[in-house]
CSV table of C-alpha atoms in Angstrom, one decimal:
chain,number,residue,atom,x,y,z
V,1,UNK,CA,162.9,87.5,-15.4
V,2,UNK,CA,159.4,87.2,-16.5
V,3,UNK,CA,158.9,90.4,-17.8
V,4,UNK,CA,162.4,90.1,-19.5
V,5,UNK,CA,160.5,87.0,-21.3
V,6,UNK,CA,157.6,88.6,-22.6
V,7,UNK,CA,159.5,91.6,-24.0
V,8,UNK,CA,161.8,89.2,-25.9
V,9,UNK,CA,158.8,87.5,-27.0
V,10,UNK,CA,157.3,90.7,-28.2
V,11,UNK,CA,160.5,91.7,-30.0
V,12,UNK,CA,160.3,88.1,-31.9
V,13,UNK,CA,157.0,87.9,-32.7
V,14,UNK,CA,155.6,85.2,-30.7
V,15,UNK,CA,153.8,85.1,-27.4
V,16,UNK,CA,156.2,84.3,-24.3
V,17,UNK,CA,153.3,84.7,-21.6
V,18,UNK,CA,154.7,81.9,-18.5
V,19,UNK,CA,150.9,81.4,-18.0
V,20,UNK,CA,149.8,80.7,-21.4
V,21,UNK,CA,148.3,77.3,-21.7
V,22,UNK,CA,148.5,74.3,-23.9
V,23,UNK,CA,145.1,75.2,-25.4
V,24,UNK,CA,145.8,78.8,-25.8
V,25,UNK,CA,149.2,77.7,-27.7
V,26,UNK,CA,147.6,75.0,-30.5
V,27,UNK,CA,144.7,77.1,-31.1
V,28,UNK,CA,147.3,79.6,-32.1
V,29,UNK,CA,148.9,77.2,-33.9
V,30,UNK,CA,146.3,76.3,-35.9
V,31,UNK,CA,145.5,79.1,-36.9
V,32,UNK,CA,148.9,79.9,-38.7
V,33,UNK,CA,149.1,76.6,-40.3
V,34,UNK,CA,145.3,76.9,-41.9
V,35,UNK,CA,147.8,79.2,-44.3
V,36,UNK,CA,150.2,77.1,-45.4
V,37,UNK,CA,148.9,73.5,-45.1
V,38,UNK,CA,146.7,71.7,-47.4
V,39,UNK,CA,143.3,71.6,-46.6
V,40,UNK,CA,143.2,67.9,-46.2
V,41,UNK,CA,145.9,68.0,-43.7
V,42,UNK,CA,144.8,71.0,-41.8
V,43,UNK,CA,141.3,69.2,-41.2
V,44,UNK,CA,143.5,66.2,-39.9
V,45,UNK,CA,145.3,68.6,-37.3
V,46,UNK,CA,141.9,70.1,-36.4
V,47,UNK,CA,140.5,66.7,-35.4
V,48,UNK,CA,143.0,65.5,-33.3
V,49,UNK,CA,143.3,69.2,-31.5
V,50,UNK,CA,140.1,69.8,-31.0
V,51,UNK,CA,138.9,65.4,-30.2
V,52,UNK,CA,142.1,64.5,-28.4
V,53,UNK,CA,145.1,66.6,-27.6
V,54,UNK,CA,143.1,70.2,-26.3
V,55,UNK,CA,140.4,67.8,-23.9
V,56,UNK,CA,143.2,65.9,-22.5
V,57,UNK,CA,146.4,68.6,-21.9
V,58,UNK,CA,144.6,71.9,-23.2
V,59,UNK,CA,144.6,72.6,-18.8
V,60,UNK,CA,148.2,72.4,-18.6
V,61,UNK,CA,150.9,75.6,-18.8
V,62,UNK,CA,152.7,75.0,-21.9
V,63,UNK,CA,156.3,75.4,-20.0
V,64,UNK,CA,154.9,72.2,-17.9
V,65,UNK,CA,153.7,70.5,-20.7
V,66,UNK,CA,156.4,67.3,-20.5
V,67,UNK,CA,157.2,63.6,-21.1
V,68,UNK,CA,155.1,62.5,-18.3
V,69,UNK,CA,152.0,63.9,-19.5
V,70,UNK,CA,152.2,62.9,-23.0
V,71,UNK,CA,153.3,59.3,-21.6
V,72,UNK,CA,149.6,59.5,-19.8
V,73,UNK,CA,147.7,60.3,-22.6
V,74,UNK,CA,149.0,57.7,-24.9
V,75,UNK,CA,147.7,55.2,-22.1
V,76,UNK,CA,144.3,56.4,-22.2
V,77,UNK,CA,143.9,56.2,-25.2
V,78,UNK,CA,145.0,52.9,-26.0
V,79,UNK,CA,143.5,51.6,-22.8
V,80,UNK,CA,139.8,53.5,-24.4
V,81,UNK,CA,140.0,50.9,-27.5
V,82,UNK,CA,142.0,53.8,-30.2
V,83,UNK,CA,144.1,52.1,-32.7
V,84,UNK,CA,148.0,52.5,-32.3
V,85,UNK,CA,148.1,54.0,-35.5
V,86,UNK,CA,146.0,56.9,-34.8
V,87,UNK,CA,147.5,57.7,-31.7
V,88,UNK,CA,150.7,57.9,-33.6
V,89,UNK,CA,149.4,60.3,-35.7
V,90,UNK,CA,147.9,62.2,-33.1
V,91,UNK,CA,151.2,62.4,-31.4
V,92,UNK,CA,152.8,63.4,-34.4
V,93,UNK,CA,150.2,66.8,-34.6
V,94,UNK,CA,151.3,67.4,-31.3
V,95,UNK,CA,154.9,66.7,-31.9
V,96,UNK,CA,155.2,69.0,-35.3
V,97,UNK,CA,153.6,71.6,-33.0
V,98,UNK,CA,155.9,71.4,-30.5
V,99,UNK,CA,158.5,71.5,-32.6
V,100,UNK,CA,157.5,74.8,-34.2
V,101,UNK,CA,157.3,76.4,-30.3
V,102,UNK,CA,161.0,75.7,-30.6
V,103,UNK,CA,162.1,76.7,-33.4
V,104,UNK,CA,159.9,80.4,-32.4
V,105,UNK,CA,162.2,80.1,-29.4
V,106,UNK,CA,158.8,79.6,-27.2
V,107,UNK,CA,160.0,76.5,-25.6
V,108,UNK,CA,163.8,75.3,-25.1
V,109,UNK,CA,163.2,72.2,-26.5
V,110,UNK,CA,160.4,69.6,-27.8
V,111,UNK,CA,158.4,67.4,-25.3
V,112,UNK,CA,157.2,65.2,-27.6
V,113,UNK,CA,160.5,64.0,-29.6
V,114,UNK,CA,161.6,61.5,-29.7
V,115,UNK,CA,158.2,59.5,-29.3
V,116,UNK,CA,157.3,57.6,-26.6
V,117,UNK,CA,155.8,55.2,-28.8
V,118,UNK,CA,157.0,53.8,-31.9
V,119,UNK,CA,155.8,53.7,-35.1
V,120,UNK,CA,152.9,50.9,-35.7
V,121,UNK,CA,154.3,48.3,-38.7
V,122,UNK,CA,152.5,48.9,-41.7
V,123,UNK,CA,149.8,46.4,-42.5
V,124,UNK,CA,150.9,43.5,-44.9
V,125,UNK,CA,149.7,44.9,-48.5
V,126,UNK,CA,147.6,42.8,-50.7
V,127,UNK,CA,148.4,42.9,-54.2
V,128,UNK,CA,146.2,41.5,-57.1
V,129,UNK,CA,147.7,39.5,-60.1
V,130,UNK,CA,147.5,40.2,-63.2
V,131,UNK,CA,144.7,37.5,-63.7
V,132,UNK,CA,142.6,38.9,-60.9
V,133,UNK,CA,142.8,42.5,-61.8
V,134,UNK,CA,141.8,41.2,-65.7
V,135,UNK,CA,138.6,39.1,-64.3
V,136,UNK,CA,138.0,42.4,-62.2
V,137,UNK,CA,137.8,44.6,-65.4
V,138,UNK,CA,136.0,42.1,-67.6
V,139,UNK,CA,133.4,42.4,-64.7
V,140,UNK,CA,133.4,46.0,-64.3
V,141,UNK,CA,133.5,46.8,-68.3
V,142,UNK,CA,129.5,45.0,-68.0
V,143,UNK,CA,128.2,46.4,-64.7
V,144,UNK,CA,129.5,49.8,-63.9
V,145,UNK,CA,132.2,51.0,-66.9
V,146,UNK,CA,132.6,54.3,-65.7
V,147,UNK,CA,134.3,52.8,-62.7
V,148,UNK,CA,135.9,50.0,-65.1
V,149,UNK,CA,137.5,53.0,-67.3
V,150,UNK,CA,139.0,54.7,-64.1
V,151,UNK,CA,140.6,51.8,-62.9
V,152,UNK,CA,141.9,51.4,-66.3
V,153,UNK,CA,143.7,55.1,-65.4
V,154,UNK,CA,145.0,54.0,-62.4
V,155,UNK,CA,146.7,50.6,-63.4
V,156,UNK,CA,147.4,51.9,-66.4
V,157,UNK,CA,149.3,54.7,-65.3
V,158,UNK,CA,149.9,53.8,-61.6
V,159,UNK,CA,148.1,57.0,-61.2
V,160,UNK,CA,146.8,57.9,-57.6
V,161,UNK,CA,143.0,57.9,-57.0
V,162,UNK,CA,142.9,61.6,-55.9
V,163,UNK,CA,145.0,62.3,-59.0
V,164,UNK,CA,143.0,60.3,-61.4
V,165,UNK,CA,140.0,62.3,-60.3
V,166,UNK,CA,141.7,65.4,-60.7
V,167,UNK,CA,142.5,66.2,-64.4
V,168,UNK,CA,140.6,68.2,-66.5
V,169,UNK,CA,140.6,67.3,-70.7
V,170,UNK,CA,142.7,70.4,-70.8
V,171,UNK,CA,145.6,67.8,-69.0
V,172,UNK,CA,145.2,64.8,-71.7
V,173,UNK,CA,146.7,65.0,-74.7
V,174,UNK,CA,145.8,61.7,-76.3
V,175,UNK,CA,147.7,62.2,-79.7
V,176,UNK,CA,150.9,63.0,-78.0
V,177,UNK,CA,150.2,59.9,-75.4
V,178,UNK,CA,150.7,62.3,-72.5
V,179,UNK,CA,148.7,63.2,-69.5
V,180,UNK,CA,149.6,65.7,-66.9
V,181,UNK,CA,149.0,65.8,-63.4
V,182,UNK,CA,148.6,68.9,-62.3
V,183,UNK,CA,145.5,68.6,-59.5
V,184,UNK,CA,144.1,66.2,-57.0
V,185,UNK,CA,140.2,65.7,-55.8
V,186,UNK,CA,140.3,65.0,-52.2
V,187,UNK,CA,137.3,65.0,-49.7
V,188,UNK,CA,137.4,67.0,-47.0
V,189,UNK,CA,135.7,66.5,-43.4
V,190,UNK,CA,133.8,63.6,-45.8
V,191,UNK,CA,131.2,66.1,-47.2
V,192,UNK,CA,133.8,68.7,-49.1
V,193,UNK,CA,135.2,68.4,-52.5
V,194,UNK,CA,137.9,70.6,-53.3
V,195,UNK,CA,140.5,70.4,-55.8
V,196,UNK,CA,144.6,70.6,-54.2
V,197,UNK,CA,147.9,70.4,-55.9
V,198,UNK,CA,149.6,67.2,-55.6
V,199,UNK,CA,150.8,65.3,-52.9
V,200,UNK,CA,154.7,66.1,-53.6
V,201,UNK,CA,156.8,68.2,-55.8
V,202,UNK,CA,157.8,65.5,-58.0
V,203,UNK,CA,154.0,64.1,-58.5
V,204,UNK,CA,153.0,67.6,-60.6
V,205,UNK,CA,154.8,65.7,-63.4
V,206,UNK,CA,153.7,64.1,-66.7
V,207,UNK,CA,152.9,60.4,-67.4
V,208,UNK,CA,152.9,58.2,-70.4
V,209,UNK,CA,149.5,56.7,-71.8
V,210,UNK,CA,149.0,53.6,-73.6
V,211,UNK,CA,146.6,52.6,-75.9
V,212,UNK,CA,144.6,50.9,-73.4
V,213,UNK,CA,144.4,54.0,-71.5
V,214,UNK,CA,143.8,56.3,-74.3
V,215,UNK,CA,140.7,53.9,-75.4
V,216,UNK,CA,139.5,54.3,-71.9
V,217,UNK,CA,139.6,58.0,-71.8
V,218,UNK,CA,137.8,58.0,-75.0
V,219,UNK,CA,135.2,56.6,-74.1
V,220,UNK,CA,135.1,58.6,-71.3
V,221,UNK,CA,134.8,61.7,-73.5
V,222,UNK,CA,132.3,60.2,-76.0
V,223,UNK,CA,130.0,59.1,-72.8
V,224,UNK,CA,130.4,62.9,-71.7
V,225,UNK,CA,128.9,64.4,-75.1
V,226,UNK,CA,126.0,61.9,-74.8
V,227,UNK,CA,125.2,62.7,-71.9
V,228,UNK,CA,125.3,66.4,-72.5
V,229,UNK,CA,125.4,67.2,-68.9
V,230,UNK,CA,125.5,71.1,-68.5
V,231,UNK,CA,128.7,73.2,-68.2
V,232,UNK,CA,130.4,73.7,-64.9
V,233,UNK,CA,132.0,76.9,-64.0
V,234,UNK,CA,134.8,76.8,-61.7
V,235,UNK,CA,137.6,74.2,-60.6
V,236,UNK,CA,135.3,71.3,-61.2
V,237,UNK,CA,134.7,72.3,-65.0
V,238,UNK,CA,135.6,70.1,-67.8
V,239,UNK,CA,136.8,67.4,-65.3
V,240,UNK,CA,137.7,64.0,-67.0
V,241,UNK,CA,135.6,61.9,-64.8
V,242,UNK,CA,132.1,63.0,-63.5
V,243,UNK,CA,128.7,62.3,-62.8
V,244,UNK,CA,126.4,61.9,-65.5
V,245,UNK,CA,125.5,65.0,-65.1
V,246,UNK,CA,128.9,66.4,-64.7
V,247,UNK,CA,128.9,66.9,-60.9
V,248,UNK,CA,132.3,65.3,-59.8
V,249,UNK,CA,133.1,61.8,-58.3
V,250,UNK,CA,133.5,61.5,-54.5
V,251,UNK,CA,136.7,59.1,-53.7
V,252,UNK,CA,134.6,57.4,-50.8
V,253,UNK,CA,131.5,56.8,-53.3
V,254,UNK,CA,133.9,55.1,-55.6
V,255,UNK,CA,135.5,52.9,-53.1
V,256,UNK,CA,132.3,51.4,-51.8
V,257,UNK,CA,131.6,50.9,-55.9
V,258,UNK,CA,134.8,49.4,-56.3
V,259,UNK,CA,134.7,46.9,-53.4
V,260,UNK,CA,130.9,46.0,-54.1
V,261,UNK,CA,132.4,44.5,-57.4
V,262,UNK,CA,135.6,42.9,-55.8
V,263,UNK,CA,133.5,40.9,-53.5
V,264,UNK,CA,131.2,39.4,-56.6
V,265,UNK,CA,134.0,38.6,-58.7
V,266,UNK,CA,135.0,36.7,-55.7
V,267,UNK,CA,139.0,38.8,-55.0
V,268,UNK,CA,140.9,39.7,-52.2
V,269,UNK,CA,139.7,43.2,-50.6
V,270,UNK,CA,141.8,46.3,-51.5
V,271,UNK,CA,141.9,49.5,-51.8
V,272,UNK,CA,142.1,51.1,-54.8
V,273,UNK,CA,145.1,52.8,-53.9
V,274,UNK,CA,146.2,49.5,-54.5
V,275,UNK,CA,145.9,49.7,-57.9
V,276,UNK,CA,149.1,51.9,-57.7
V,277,UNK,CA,150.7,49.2,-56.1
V,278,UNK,CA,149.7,47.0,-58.8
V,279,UNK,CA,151.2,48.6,-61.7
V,280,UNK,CA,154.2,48.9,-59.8
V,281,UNK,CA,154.4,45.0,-58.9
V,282,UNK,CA,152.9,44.2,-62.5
V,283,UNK,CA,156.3,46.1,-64.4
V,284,UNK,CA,159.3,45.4,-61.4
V,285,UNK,CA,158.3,41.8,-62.0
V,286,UNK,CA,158.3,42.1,-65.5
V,287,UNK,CA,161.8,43.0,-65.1
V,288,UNK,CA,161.5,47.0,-65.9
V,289,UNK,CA,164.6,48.7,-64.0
V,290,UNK,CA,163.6,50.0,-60.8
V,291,UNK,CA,164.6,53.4,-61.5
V,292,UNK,CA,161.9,53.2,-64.7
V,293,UNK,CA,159.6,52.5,-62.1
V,294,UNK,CA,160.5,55.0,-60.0
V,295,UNK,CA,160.0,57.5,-62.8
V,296,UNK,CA,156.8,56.1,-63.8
V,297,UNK,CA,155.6,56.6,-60.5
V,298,UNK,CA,156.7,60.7,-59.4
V,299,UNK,CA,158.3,59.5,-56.0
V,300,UNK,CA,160.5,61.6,-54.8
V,301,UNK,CA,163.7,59.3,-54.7
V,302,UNK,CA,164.8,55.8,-55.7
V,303,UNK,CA,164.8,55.0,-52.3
V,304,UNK,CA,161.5,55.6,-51.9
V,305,UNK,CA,160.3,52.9,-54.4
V,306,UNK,CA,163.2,50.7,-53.3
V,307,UNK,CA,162.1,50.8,-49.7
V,308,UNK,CA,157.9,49.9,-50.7
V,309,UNK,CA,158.4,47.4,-53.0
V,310,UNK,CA,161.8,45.7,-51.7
V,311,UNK,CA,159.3,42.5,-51.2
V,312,UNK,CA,158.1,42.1,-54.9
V,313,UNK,CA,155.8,39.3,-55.1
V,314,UNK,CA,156.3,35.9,-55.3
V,315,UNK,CA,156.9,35.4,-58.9
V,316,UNK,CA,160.0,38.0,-58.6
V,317,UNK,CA,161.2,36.7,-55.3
V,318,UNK,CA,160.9,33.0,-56.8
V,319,UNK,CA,162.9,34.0,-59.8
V,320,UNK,CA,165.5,35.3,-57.8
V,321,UNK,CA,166.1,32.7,-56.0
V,322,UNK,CA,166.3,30.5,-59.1
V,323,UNK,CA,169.1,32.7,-60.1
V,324,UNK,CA,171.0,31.8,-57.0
V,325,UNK,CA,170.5,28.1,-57.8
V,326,UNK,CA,171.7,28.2,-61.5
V,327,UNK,CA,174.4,30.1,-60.4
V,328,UNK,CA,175.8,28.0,-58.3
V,329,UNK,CA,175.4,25.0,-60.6
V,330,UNK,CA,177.5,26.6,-63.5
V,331,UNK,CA,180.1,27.4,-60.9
V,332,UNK,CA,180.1,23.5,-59.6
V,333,UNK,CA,180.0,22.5,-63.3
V,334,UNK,CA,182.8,24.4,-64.1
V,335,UNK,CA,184.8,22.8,-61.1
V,336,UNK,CA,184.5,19.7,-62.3
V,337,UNK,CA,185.2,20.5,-66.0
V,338,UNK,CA,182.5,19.1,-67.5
V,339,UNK,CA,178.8,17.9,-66.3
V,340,UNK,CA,177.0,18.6,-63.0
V,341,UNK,CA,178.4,17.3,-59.7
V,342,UNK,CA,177.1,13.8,-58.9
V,343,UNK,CA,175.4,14.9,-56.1
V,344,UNK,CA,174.3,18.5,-57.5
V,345,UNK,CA,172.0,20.7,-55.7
V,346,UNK,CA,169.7,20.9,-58.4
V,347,UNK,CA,169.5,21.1,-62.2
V,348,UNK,CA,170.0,23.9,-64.3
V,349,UNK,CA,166.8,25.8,-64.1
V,350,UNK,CA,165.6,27.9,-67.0
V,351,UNK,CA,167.3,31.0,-67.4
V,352,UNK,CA,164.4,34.4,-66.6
V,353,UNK,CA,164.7,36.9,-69.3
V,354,UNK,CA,164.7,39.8,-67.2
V,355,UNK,CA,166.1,43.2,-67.7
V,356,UNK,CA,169.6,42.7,-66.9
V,357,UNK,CA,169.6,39.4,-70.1
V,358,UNK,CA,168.2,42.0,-72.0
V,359,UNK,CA,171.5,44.6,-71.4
V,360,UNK,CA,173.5,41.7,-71.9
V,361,UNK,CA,172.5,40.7,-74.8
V,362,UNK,CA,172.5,44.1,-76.3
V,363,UNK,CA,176.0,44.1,-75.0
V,364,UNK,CA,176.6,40.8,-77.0
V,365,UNK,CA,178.1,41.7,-80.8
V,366,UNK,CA,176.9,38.0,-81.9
V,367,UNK,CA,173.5,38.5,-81.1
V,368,UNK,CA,173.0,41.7,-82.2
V,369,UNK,CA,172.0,40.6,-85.7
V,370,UNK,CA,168.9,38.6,-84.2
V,371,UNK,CA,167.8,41.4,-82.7
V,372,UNK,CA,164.8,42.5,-83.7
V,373,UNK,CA,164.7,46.8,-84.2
V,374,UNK,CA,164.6,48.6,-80.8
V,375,UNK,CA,161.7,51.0,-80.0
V,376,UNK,CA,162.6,53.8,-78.4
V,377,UNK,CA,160.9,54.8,-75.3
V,378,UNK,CA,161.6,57.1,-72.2
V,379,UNK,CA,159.7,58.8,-69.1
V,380,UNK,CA,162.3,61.2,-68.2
V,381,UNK,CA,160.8,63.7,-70.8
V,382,UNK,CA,157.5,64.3,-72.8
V,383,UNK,CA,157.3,63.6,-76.1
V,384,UNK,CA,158.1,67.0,-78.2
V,385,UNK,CA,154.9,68.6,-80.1
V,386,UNK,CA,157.2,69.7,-83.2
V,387,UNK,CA,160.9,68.2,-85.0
V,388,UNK,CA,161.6,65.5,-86.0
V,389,UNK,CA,162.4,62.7,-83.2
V,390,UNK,CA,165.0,59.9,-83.4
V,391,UNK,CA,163.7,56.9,-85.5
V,392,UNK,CA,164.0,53.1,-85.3
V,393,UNK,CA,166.1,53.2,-88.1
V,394,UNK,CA,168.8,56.2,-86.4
V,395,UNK,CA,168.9,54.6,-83.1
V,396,UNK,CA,169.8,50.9,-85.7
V,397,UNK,CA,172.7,52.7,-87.0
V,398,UNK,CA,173.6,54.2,-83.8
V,399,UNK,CA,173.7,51.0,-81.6
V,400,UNK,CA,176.0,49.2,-85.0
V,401,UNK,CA,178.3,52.3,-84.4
V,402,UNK,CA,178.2,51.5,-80.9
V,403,UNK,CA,178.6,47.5,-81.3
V,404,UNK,CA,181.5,47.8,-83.3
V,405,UNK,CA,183.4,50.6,-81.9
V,406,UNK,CA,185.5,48.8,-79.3
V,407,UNK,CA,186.6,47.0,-82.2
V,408,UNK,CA,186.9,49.9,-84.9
V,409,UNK,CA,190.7,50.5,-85.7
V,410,UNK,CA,192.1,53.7,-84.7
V,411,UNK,CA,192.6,56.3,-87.3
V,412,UNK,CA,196.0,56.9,-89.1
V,413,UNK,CA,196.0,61.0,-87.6
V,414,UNK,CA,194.9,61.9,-83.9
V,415,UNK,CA,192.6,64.3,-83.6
V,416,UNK,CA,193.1,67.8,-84.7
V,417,UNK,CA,193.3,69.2,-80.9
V,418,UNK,CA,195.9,66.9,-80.5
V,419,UNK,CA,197.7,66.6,-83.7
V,420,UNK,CA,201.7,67.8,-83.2
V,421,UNK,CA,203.7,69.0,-86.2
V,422,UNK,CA,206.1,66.5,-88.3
V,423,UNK,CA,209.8,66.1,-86.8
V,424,UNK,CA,208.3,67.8,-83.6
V,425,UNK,CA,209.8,66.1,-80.3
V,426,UNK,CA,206.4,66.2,-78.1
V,427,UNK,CA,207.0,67.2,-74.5
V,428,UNK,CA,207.9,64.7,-71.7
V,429,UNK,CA,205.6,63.3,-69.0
V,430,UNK,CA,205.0,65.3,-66.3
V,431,UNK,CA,206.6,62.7,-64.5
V,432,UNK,CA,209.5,62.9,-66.3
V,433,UNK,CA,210.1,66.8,-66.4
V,434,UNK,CA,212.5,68.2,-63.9
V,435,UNK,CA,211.5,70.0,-61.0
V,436,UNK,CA,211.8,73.6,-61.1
V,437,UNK,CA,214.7,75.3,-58.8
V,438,UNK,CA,212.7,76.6,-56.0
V,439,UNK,CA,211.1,73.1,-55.8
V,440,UNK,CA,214.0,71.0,-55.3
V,441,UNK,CA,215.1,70.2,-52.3
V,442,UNK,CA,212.4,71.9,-50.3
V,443,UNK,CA,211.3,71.6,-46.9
V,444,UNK,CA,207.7,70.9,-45.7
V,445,UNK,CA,207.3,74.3,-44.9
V,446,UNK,CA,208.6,75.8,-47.9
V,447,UNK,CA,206.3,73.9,-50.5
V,448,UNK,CA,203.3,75.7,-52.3
């Protein structure tokens, strides 16, 4: 039976030894992935290998390797003082390698799924306002603008850091208000630079730029031929945001910058991937449709964004609930035909303009004459370098045609695909038309 093994392992290309140890098995592992992961995430797996899952089961046969033994490590090392979150992750690495032994037919089935710990809650995100993050960058504009210019990116955008560091000046294109994001600066190991692709499919992707943000960028560029740093060969060349001598930024450098002028402005701590978090907060209370948001952002799905900021902030969730309440007070008014209940809940709060009183009053024919002209904006595609796009003045006529065709009457002749001949009888619904022979009277059997 054992030398039937190894021959079927031979035959699929993985090694079937009984004997072959846990150790033996991830090193093997790791050695394949250091091929297809990111270089970030492959110097993740290689900590927790080499630190934690090879000193504590690297002795054990991988065929013994079981629920018992994962069960024991997960106690040492909570009971040694490691956080729940990173022996989640750690178990995870062991888990995803695992669940590759499977699907190479090494083991029969996964030891470490499902977990035998859950999932640690995420920590409850802090989230400037708009009036911190604008005393924030009055601050920063005085004592460190390089810093104040690349938080202007990431708000601005809602840009991550990585990917903020990344772009080079071929990416920008400031006339068309487009930047792409194409790379990402991460820090490897904490002394490596290198330059990745993004962190999904959907984040290699374009982003709108605003004026604020284009200013921000120029001054970027101006400060860049001051300085006259020398030319950079290879994939830090021509980056958007250096050193002043054109060396690139490192995120952890930044972050110490960043919280150094957080604490004397006198805000809440954060990270400045919390920045991303801003923008998003800033525009979903604002009103902006989520799926805009979504867009604006590169995730992946709706869900996604639904799922991370289903809490809002406390200016959305307050409007909401003042919706609930002037809701139900038209309803009671209109029970008793005329006036608020005596003893009303409440009176009729003022009505937010969000997104949805926008759509409705487009919808509205008697106040589309106030309306002042629509500017057309979209994320879904990049603005076109050449041809004529659609003007204020096209979409105008467009939305009247649209505002008054419910109403338009119909034309004296159909249309020409339908048009029948004078004195021609037209045929009868299908409902009306007759069976054919071989249909009538049919049995179940016999139908088509």
């Amino acid at each position: 039976m054992a030398l039937r093994r190894v021959l079927d392992g031979e035959a699929g290309g993985y090694d079937a030894d009984p004997d072959q140890t846990v150790e033996e098995y991830l090193e093997g592992w790791l050695g394949a992935k250091e091929l297809t992961l990111k270089p970030t995430t492959y110097a993740r797996y290689c900590d927790y290998v080499t630190n934690d899952l090879i000193p504590s089961l690297g002795a054990l046969r991988l065929d013994d390797l079981g629920h018992r033994q994962i069960l024991a490590l997960v106690r040492r090392q909570l009971a040694a003082g490691r956080g729940r979150t990173t022996v989640y992750r750690c178990l995870a690495t062991l888990s995803s390698a695992s669940g590759d032994a499977v699907r190479h037919h090494r083991l029969a089935s996964n030891p470490a799924s499902p977990p035998v710990m859950r999932r640690p809650p995420s920590p409850q995100r802090v989230v400037w306002t708009a009036d911190e993050a604008a005393r924030f960058l009055e601050y920063a504009h005085v004592h460190d603008p390089l810093l104040a210019d690349l938080c202007e990116v990431l708000i601005g955008t809602g840009m991550r850091k990585g990917e903020a560091l990344g772009p080079h000046w071929d990416d920008v294109h400031l006339d068309a208000g487009v930047l792409y994001v194409r790379y990402t600066l991460s820090c490897v190991d904490s002394n490596r630079l290198v330059i990745t692709s993004p962190k999904t499919r959907n984040s290699r992707n374009w982003v709108a730029i605003s004026g604020r943000v284009g200013e921000a960028l120029r001054r970027r560029a101006a400060e860049q031929r001051r300085d006259a740093a020398d030319p950079r060969s290879g994939q830090f060349a021509d980056l958007v945001f250096t050193r002043p001598d054109g060396r690139p930024l490192r995120p952890q450098t930044l972050l110490d910058r960043f919280r150094r002028l957080s604490a004397e402005v006198g805000l809440p701590r954060i990270t400045m991937h919390d920045l991303r978090h801003l923008a998003a907060t800033l525009t979903i209370a604002a009103g902006v449709p989520l799926v805009v948001v979504s867009k604006t952002l590169r995730h992946s799905t709706l869900s996604t964004t639904a799922n991370i900021y289903a809490h809002l902030t406390r200016p959305a969730a307050r409007a909401a609930v003042v919706t609930i309440q002037r809701v139900l007070a038209q309803a009671e008014e209109h029970l008793t035909n005329g006036g608020v209940l005596p003893g009303a809940r409440g009176a009729l709060p003022p009505e937010p303009r969000g997104w949805l009183q926008q759509v409705t009053n487009l919808m509205d024919p008697r106040r589309a004459a106030a309306r002042p002209p629509f500017e057309p904006a979209t994320t879904l595609r990049p603005p076109e370098d050449a041809g004529r796009g659609v003007g204020a003045a096209d979409l105008t006529l467009f939305d009247g045609e649209f505002m008054n065709g419910a109403r338009r009457p119909a034309p004296d002749r159909d249309h020409p695909a339908t048009t029948t001949p004078p004195d021609t009888e037209k045929a009868a619904p299908s409902v009306w038309r007759e069976r054919p022979p071989t249909c009538v009277n049919a049995g179940r059997g016999d139908r088509i």
